[in-house]
Short mmCIF file of C-alpha atoms and ligand atoms in Angstrom, two decimals:
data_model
loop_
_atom_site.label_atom_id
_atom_site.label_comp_id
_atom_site.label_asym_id
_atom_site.label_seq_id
_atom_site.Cartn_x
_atom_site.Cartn_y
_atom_site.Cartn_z
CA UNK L 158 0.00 0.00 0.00
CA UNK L 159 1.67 3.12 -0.62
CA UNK L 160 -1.30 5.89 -0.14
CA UNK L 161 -2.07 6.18 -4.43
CA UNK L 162 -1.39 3.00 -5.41
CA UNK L 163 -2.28 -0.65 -3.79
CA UNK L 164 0.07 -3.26 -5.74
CA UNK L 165 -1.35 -6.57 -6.10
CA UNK L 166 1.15 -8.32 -3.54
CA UNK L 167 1.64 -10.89 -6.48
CA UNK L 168 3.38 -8.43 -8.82
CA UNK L 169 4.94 -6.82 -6.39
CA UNK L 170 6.79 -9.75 -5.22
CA UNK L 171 8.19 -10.84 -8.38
CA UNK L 172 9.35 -7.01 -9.27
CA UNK L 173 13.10 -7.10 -9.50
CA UNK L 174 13.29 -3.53 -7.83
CA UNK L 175 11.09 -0.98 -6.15
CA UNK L 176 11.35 2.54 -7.73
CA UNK L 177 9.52 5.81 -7.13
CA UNK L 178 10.34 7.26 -10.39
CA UNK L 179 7.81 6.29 -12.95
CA UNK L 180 4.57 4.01 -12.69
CA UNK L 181 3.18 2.44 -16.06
CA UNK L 182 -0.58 0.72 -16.12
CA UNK L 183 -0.04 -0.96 -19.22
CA UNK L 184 -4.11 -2.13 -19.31
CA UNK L 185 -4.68 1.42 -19.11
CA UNK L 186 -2.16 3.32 -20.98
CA UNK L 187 -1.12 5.36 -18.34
CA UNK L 188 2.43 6.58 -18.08
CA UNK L 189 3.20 8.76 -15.07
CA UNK L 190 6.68 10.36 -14.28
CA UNK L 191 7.06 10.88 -10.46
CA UNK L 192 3.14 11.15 -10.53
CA UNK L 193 2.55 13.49 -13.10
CA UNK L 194 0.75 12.25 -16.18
CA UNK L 195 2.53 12.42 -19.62
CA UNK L 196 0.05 13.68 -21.70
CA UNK L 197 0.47 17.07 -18.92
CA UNK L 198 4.19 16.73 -19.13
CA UNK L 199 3.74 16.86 -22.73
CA UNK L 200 1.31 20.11 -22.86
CA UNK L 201 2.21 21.79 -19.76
CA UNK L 202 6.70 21.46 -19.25
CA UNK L 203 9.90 21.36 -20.84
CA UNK L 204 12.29 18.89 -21.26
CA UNK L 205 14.59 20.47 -18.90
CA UNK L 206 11.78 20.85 -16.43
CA UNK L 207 11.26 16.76 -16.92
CA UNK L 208 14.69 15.86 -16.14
CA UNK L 209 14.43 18.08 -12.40
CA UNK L 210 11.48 16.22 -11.96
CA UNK L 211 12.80 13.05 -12.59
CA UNK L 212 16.08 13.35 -10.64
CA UNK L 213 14.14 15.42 -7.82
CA UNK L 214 10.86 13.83 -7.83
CA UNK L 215 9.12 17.23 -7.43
CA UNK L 216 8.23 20.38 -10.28
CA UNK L 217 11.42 22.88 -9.40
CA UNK L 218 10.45 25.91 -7.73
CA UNK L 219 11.08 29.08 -10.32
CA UNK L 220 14.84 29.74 -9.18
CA UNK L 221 15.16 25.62 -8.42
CA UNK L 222 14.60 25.58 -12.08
CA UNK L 223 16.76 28.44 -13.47
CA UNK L 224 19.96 27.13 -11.38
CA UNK L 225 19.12 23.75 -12.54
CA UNK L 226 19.30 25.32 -16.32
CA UNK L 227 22.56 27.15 -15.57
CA UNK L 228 24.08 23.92 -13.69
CA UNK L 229 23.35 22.06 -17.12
CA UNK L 230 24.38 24.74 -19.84
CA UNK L 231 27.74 25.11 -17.90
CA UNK L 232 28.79 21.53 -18.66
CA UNK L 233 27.49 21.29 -22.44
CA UNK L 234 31.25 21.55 -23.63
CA UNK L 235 33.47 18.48 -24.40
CA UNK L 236 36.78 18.47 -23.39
CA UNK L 237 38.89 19.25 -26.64
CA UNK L 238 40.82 16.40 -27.37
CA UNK L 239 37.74 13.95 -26.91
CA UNK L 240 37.20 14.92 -30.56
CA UNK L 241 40.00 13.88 -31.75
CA UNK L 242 38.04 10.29 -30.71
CA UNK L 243 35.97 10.55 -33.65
CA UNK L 244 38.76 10.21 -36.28
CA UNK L 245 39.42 6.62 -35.45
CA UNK L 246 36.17 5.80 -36.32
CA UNK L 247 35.47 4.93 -40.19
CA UNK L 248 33.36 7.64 -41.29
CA UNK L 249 30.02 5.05 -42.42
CA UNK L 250 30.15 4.13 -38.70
CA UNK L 251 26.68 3.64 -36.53
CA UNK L 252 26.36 6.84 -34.63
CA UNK L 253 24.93 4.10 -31.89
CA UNK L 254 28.91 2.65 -32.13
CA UNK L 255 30.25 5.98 -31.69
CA UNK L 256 28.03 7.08 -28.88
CA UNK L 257 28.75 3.65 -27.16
CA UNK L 258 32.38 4.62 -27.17
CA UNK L 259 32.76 8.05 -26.47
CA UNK L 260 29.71 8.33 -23.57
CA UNK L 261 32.36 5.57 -21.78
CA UNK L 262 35.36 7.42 -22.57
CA UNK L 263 34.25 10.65 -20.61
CA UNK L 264 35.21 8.62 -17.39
CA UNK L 265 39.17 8.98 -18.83
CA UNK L 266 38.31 13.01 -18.59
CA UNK L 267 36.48 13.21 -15.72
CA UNK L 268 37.39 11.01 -12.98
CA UNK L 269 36.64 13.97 -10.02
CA UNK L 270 32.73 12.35 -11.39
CA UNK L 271 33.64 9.19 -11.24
CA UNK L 272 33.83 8.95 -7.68
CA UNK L 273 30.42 7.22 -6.42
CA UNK L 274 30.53 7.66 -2.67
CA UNK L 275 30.33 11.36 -2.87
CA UNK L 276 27.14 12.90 -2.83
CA UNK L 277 28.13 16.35 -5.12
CA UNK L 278 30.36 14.11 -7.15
CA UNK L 279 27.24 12.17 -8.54
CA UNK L 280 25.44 15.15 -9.48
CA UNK L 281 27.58 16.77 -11.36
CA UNK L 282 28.67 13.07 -13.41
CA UNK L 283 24.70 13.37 -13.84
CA UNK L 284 24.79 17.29 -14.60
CA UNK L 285 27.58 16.49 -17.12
CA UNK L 286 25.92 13.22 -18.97
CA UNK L 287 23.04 15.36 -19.51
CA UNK L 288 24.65 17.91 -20.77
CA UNK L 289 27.05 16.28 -22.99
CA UNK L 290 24.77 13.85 -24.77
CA UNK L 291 23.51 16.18 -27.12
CA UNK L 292 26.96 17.53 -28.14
CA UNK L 293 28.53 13.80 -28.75
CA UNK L 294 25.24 13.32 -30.39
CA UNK L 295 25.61 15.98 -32.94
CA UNK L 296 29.44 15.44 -33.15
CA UNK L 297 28.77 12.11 -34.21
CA UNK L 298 26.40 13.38 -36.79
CA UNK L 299 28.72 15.95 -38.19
CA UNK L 300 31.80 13.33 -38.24
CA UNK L 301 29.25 11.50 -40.49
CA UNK L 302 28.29 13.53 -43.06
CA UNK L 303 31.81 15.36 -42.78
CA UNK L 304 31.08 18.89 -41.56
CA UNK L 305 32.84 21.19 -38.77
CA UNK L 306 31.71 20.24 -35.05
CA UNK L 307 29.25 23.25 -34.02
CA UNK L 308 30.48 23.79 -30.30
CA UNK L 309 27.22 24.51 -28.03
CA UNK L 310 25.76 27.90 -27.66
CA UNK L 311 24.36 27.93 -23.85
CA UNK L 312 22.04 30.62 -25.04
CA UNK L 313 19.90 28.47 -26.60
CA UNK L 314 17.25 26.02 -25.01
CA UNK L 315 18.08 22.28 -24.91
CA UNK L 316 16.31 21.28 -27.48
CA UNK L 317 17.12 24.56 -29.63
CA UNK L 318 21.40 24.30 -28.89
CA UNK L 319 20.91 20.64 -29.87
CA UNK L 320 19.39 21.42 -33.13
CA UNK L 321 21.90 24.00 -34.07
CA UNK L 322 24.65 21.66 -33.11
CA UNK L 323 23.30 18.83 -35.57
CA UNK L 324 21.89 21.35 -38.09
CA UNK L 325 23.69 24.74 -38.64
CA UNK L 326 27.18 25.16 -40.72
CA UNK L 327 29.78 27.90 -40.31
CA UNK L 328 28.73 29.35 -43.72
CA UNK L 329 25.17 29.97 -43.04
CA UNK L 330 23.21 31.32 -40.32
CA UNK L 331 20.76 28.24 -38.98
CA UNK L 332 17.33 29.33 -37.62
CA UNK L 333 15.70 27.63 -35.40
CA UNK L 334 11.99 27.13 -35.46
CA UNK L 335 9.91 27.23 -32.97
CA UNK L 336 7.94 24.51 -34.31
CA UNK L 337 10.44 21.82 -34.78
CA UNK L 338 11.86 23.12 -31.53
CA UNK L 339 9.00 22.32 -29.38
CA UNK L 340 8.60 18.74 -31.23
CA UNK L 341 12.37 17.71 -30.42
CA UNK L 342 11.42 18.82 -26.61
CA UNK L 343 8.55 17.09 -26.72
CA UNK L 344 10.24 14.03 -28.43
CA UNK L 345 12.75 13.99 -25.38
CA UNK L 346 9.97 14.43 -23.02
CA UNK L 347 8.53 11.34 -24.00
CA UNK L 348 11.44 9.56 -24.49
CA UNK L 349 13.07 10.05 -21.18
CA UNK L 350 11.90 7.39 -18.66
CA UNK L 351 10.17 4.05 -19.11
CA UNK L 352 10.60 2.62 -15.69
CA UNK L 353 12.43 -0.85 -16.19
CA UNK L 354 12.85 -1.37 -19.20
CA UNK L 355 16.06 -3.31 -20.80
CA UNK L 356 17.98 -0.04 -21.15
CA UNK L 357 17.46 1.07 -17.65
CA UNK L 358 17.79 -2.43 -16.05
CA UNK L 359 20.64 -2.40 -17.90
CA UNK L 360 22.16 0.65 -16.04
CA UNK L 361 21.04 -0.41 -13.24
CA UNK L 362 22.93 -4.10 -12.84
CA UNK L 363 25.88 -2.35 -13.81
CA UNK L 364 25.49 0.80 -11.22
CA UNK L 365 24.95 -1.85 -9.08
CA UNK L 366 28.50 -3.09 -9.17
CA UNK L 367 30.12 0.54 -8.56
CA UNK L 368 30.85 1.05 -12.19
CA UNK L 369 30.90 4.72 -12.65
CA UNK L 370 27.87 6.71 -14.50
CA UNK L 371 29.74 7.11 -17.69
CA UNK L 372 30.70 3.04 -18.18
CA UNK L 373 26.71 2.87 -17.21
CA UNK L 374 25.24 4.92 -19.46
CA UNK L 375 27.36 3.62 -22.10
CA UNK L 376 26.24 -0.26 -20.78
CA UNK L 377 22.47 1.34 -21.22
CA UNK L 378 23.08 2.71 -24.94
CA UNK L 379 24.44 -0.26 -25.93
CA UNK L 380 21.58 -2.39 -24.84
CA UNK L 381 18.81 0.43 -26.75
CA UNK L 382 20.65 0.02 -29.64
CA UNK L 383 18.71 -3.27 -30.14
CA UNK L 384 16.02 -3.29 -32.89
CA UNK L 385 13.50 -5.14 -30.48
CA UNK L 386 14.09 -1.64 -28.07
CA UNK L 387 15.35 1.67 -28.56
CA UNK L 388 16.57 0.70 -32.57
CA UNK L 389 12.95 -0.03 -33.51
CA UNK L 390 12.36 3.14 -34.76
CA UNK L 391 15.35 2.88 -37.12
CA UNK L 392 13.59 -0.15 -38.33
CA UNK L 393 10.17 0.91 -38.14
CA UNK L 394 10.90 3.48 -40.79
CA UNK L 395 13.35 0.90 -43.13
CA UNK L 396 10.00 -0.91 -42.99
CA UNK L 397 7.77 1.73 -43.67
CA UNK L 398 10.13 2.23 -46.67
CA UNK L 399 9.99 -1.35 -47.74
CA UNK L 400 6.67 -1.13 -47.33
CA UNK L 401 6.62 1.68 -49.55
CA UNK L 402 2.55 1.35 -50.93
CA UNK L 403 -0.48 1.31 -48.95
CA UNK L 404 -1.20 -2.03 -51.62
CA UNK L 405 1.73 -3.43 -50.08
CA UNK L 406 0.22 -3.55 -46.62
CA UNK L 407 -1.54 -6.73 -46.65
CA UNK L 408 1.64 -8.84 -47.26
CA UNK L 409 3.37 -7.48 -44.29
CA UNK L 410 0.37 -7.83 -42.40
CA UNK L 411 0.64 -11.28 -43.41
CA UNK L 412 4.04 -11.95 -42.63
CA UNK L 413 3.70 -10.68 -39.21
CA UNK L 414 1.34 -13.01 -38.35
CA UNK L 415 3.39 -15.77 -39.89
CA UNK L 416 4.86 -17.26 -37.02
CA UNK L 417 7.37 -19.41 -39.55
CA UNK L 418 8.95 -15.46 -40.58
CA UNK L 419 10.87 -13.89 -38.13
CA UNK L 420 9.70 -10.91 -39.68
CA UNK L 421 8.03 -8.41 -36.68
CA UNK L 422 5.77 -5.39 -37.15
CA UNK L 423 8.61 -2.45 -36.11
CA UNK L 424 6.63 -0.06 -34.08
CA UNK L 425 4.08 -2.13 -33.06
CA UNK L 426 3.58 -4.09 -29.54
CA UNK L 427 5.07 -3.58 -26.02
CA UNK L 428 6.58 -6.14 -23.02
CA UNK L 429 3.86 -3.64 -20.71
CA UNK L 430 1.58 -1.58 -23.01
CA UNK L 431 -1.80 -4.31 -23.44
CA UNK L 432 -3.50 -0.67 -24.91
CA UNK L 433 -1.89 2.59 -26.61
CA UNK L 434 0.84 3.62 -25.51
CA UNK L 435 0.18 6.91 -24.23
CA UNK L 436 3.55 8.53 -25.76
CA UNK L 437 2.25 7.07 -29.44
CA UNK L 438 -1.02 9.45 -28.74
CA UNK L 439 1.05 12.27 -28.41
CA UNK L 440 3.53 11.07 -31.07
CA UNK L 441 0.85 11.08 -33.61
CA UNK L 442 -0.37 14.36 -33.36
CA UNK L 443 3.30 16.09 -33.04
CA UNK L 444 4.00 13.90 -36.50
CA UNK L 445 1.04 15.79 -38.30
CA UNK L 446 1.91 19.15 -36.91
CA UNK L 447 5.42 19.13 -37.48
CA UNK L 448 4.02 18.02 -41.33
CA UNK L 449 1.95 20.47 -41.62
CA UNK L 450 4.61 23.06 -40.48
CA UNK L 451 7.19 21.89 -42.97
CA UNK L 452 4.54 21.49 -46.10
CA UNK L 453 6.00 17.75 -46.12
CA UNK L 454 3.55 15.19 -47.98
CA UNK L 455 5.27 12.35 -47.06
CA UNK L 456 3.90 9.60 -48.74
CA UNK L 457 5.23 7.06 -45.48
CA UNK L 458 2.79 8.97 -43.40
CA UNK L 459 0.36 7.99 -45.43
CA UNK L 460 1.83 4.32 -45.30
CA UNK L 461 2.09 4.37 -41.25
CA UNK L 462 -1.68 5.92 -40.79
CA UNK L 463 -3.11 2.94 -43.21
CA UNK L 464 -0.71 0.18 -41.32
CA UNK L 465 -2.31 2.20 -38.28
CA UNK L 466 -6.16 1.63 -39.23
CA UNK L 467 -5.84 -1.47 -40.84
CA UNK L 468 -3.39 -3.22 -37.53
CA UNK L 469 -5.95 -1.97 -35.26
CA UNK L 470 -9.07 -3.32 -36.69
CA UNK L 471 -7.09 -7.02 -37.44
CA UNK L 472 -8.51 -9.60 -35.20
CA UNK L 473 -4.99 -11.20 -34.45
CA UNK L 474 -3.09 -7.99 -33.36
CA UNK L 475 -6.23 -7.05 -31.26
CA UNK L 476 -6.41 -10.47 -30.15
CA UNK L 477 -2.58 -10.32 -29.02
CA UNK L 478 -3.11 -6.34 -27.77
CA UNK L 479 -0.74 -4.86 -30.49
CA UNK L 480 -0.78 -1.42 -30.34
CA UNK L 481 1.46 1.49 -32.07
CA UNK L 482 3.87 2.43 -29.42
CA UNK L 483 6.25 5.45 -28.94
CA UNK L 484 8.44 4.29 -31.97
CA UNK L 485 6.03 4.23 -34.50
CA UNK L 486 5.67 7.72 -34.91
CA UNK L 487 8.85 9.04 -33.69
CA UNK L 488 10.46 7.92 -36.96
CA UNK L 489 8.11 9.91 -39.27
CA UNK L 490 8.68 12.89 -37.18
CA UNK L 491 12.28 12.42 -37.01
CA UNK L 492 12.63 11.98 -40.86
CA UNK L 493 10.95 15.05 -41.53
CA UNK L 494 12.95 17.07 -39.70
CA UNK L 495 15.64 16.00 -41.05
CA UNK L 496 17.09 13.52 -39.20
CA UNK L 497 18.70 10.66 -41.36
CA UNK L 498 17.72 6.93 -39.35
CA UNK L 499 20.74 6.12 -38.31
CA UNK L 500 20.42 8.68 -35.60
CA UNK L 501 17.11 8.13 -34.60
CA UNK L 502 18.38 5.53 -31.40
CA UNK L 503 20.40 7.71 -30.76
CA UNK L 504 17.87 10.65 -30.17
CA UNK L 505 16.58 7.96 -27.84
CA UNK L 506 19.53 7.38 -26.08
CA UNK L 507 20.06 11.08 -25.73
CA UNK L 508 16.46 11.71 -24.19
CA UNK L 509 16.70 8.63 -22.00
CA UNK L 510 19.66 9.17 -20.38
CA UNK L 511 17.87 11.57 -18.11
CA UNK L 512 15.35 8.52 -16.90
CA UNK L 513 18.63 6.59 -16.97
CA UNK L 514 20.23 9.04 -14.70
CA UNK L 515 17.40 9.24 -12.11
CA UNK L 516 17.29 5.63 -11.51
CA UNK L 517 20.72 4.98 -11.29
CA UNK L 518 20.84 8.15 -8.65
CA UNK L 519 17.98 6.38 -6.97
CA UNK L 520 19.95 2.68 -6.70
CA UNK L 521 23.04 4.45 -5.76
CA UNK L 522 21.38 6.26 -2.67
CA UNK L 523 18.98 3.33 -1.27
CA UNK L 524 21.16 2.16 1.44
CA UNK L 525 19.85 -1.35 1.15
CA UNK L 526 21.01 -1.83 -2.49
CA UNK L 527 23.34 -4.84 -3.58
CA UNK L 528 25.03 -5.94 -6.29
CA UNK L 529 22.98 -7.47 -9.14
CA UNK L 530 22.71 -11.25 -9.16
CA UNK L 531 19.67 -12.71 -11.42
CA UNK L 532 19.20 -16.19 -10.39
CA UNK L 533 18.67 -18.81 -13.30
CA UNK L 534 16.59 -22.20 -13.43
CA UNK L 535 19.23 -25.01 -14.37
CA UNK L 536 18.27 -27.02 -17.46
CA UNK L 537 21.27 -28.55 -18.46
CA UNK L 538 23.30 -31.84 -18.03
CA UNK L 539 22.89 -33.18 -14.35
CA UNK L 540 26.60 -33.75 -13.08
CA UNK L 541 28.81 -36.41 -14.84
CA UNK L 542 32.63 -38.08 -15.14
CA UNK L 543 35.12 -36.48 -17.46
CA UNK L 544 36.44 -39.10 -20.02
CA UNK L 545 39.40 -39.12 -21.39
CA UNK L 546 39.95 -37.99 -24.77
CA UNK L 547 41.49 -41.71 -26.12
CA UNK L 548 38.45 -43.02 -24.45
CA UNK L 549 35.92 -41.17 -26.34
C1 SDX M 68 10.55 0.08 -26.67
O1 SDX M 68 10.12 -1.90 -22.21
C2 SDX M 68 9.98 -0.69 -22.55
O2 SDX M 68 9.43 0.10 -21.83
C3 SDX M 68 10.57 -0.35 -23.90
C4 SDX M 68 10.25 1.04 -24.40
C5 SDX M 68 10.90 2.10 -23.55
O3 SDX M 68 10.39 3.23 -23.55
O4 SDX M 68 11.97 1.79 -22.98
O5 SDX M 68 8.85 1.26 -24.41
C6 SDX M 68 10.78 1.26 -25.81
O6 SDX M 68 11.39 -0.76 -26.75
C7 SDX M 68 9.21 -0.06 -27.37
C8 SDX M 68 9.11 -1.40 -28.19
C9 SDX M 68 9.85 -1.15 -29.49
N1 SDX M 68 10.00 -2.41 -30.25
C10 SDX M 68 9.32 -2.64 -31.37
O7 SDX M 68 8.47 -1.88 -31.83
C11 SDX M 68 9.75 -3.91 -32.09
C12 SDX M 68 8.48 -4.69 -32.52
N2 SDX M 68 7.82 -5.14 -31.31
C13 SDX M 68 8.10 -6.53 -30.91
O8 SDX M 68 9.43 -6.91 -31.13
C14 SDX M 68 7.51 -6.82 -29.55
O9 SDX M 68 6.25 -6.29 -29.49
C15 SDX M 68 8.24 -6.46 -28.28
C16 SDX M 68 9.66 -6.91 -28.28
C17 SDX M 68 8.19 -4.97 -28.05
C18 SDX M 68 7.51 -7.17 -27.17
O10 SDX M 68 7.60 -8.54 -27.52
P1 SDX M 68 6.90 -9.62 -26.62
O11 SDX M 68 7.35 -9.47 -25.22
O12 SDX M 68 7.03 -10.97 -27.27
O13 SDX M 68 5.39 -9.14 -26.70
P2 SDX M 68 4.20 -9.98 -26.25
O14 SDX M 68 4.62 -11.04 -25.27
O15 SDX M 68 3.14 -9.03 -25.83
O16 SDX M 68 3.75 -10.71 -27.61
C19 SDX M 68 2.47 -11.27 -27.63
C20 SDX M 68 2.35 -11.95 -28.97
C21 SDX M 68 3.51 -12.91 -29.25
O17 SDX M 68 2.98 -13.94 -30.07
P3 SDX M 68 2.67 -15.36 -29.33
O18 SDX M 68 3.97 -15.86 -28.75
O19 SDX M 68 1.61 -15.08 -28.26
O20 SDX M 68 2.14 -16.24 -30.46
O21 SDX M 68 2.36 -11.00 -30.03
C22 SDX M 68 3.44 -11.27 -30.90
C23 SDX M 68 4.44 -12.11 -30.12
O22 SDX M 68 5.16 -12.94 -31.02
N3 SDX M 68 4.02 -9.98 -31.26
C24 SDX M 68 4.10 -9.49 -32.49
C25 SDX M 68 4.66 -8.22 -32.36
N4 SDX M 68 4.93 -7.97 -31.08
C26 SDX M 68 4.52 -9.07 -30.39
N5 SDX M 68 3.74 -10.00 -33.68
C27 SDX M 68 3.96 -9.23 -34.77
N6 SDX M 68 4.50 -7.98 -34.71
C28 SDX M 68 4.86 -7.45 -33.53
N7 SDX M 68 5.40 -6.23 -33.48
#
């Protein structure tokens, strides 16, 4: 019993950890961060705001939240000769590989933050992941495509100095708008905590050991980059394009249900979600506004909204509760703004390392914590002689 919520003592005796951070009724759709519905996240805050909230557990007072902003902007810089990281990488490489790689190697730069035990130390390790993902983010996107790092300009919100960073060039002026702004804030508001999923489990068993918060996040990037995770929007939108038609639907339709095929519908389903999942309800409207805004008739819009209708009204994915979930839509929205799909995980990555941050904050500072140990259920040989290799 905890006052708002009475757990069914069955569930919570098989959870693998108690948290306070975010509660998901996956029969209902309901996503709460620290108690505060997403859909009023979504309408009402920032993605700034979010992260307070989910480190703090509480909305920041006016000046809690303007010192929070200036704690963040002052660590958006990379020490200079981490860039020199991203030469030794072929240029064609996964921004997901590069991310993996350079989030762990901040640990070789800032070891004051690597120090666990004390209390300031592990806020400013979580100050500085926060605001250092989106410049390794866009510095692996520049490496890419072979343009000039843009350093961070701490003028600009966190969603605007991200865009700028990915998007502007020393020869011309970038400008930011407002729209596409407010849809990559929103995007990282929705994006930021999941309560235990892989990712953050992930994090977790490896805080758990006393790694530092750099080798965790990087243990919790790694394990997104899965397709069946954070990577499914990636492949939600190669199979919107090998969808290509609306004609074309049917087939993969088919194939889905084909339990011979491997062959999974990207964007669709959830381990929790039985119902929509409340961040693909916000996701869908954002991916029409942001549409609208940029005059884009994108004919995979068109694909995803049919796949959409006709997914919902099939009798085996509403027999099985497949719904669209936060990945469906984030792919459309990402690809019109510009994004190419290699970096949509890693929009992911940069979002949820906030939620990532929180609950790795949380394990560090519950007293009763241990080191990770899941148990396993023995299935194989029951114990036997060794026989010599002449004799076999
Ligand atoms: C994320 O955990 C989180 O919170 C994750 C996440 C977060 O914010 O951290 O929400 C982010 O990872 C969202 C999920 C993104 N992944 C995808 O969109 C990939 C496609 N989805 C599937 O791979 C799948 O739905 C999973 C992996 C998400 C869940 O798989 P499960 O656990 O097998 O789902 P289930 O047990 O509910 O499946 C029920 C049935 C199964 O068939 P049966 O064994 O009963 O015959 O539905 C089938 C599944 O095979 N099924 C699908 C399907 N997803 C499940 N069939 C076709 N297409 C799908 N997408």
């Amino acid at each position: 019993e905890t006052g708002m919520f009475t757990f069914d003592p069955g569930f919570t005796s098989t959870a693998s950890c108690e948290s306070k951070i975010t509660y998901i009724d996956g029969d209902k759709g309901e996503l709460l961060y620290r108690g505060y519905p997403i859909e009023q996240l979504a309408d009402k805050s920032d993605f700034m705001e979010v992260c307070y909230v989910l480190l703090y557990g509480e909305l920041p007072s006016p000046a809690e939240k303007e010192k929070f902003l200036s704690d963040i902007t002052y660590h958006t810089m990379v020490h200079e000769q981490m860039s020199r990281f991203f030469a030794g990488f072929r240029r064609d490489a996964h921004p997901m590989a590069i991310m993996v790689g350079v989030v762990g190697a901040l640990a070789s730069f800032y070891h004051d933050s690597t120090d666990i035990n004390d209390p300031h130390q592990r806020m400013v390790a979580s100050y500085r992941l926060i605001a250092k993902i989106p410049t390794i983010a866009a510095m692996a996107y520049k490496y890419s495509v072979g343009q000039p790092f843009v350093h961070p300009k701490n003028n600009l919100s966190y969603a605007g100095n991200f865009l700028n960073m990915m998007f502007s060039v020393p020869a011309e002026d970038y400008k930011i708008s407002p729209t596409l702004e407010k849809a990559m804030d929103l995007i990282f508001i929705l994006h930021a905590d999941h309560e235990q999923n892989a990712s953050t489990s992930t994090v977790r068993l490896a805080g758990s050991s006393g790694a530092n918060p750099f080798a965790c996040i990087a243990a919790g990037i790694a394990c997104l980059w899965g397709p069946a995770h954070g990577g499914a929007n990636e492949a939600c939108l190669n199979m919107l394009e090998e969808i290509g038609t609306v004609d074309r639907i049917p087939e993969f339709i088919a194939r889905a249900k084909d339990k011979s095929d491997p062959f999974r519908l990207m964007g669709f389903g959830h381990r929790v979600y039985k119902n929509f999942d409340p961040r693909a309800t916000v996701m869908r409207d954002t991916a029409h506004k942001v549409l609208d805004e940029l005059q884009i008739d994108d004919p995979l819009l068109d694909v995803a909204m049919e796949l959409e209708k006709i997914a919902l009204e099939d009798e085996y994915f509403v027999a099985k509760k497949l719904y669209p979930n936060v990945d469906f839509y984030s792919g459309i929205i990402l690809k019109a703004m510009g994004f190419p799909t290699e970096m949509f995980t890693v929009l992911f990555a940069l979002a949820r390392t906030s939620g990532w941050i929180a609950q790795w904050k949380e394990m560090i500072e519950d007293p009763t914590q241990k080191i990770g140990r899941p148990r396993q259920l023995y299935t194989g040989s029951p114990r036997r002689e060794y026989i010599d290799l002449d004799k076999r």
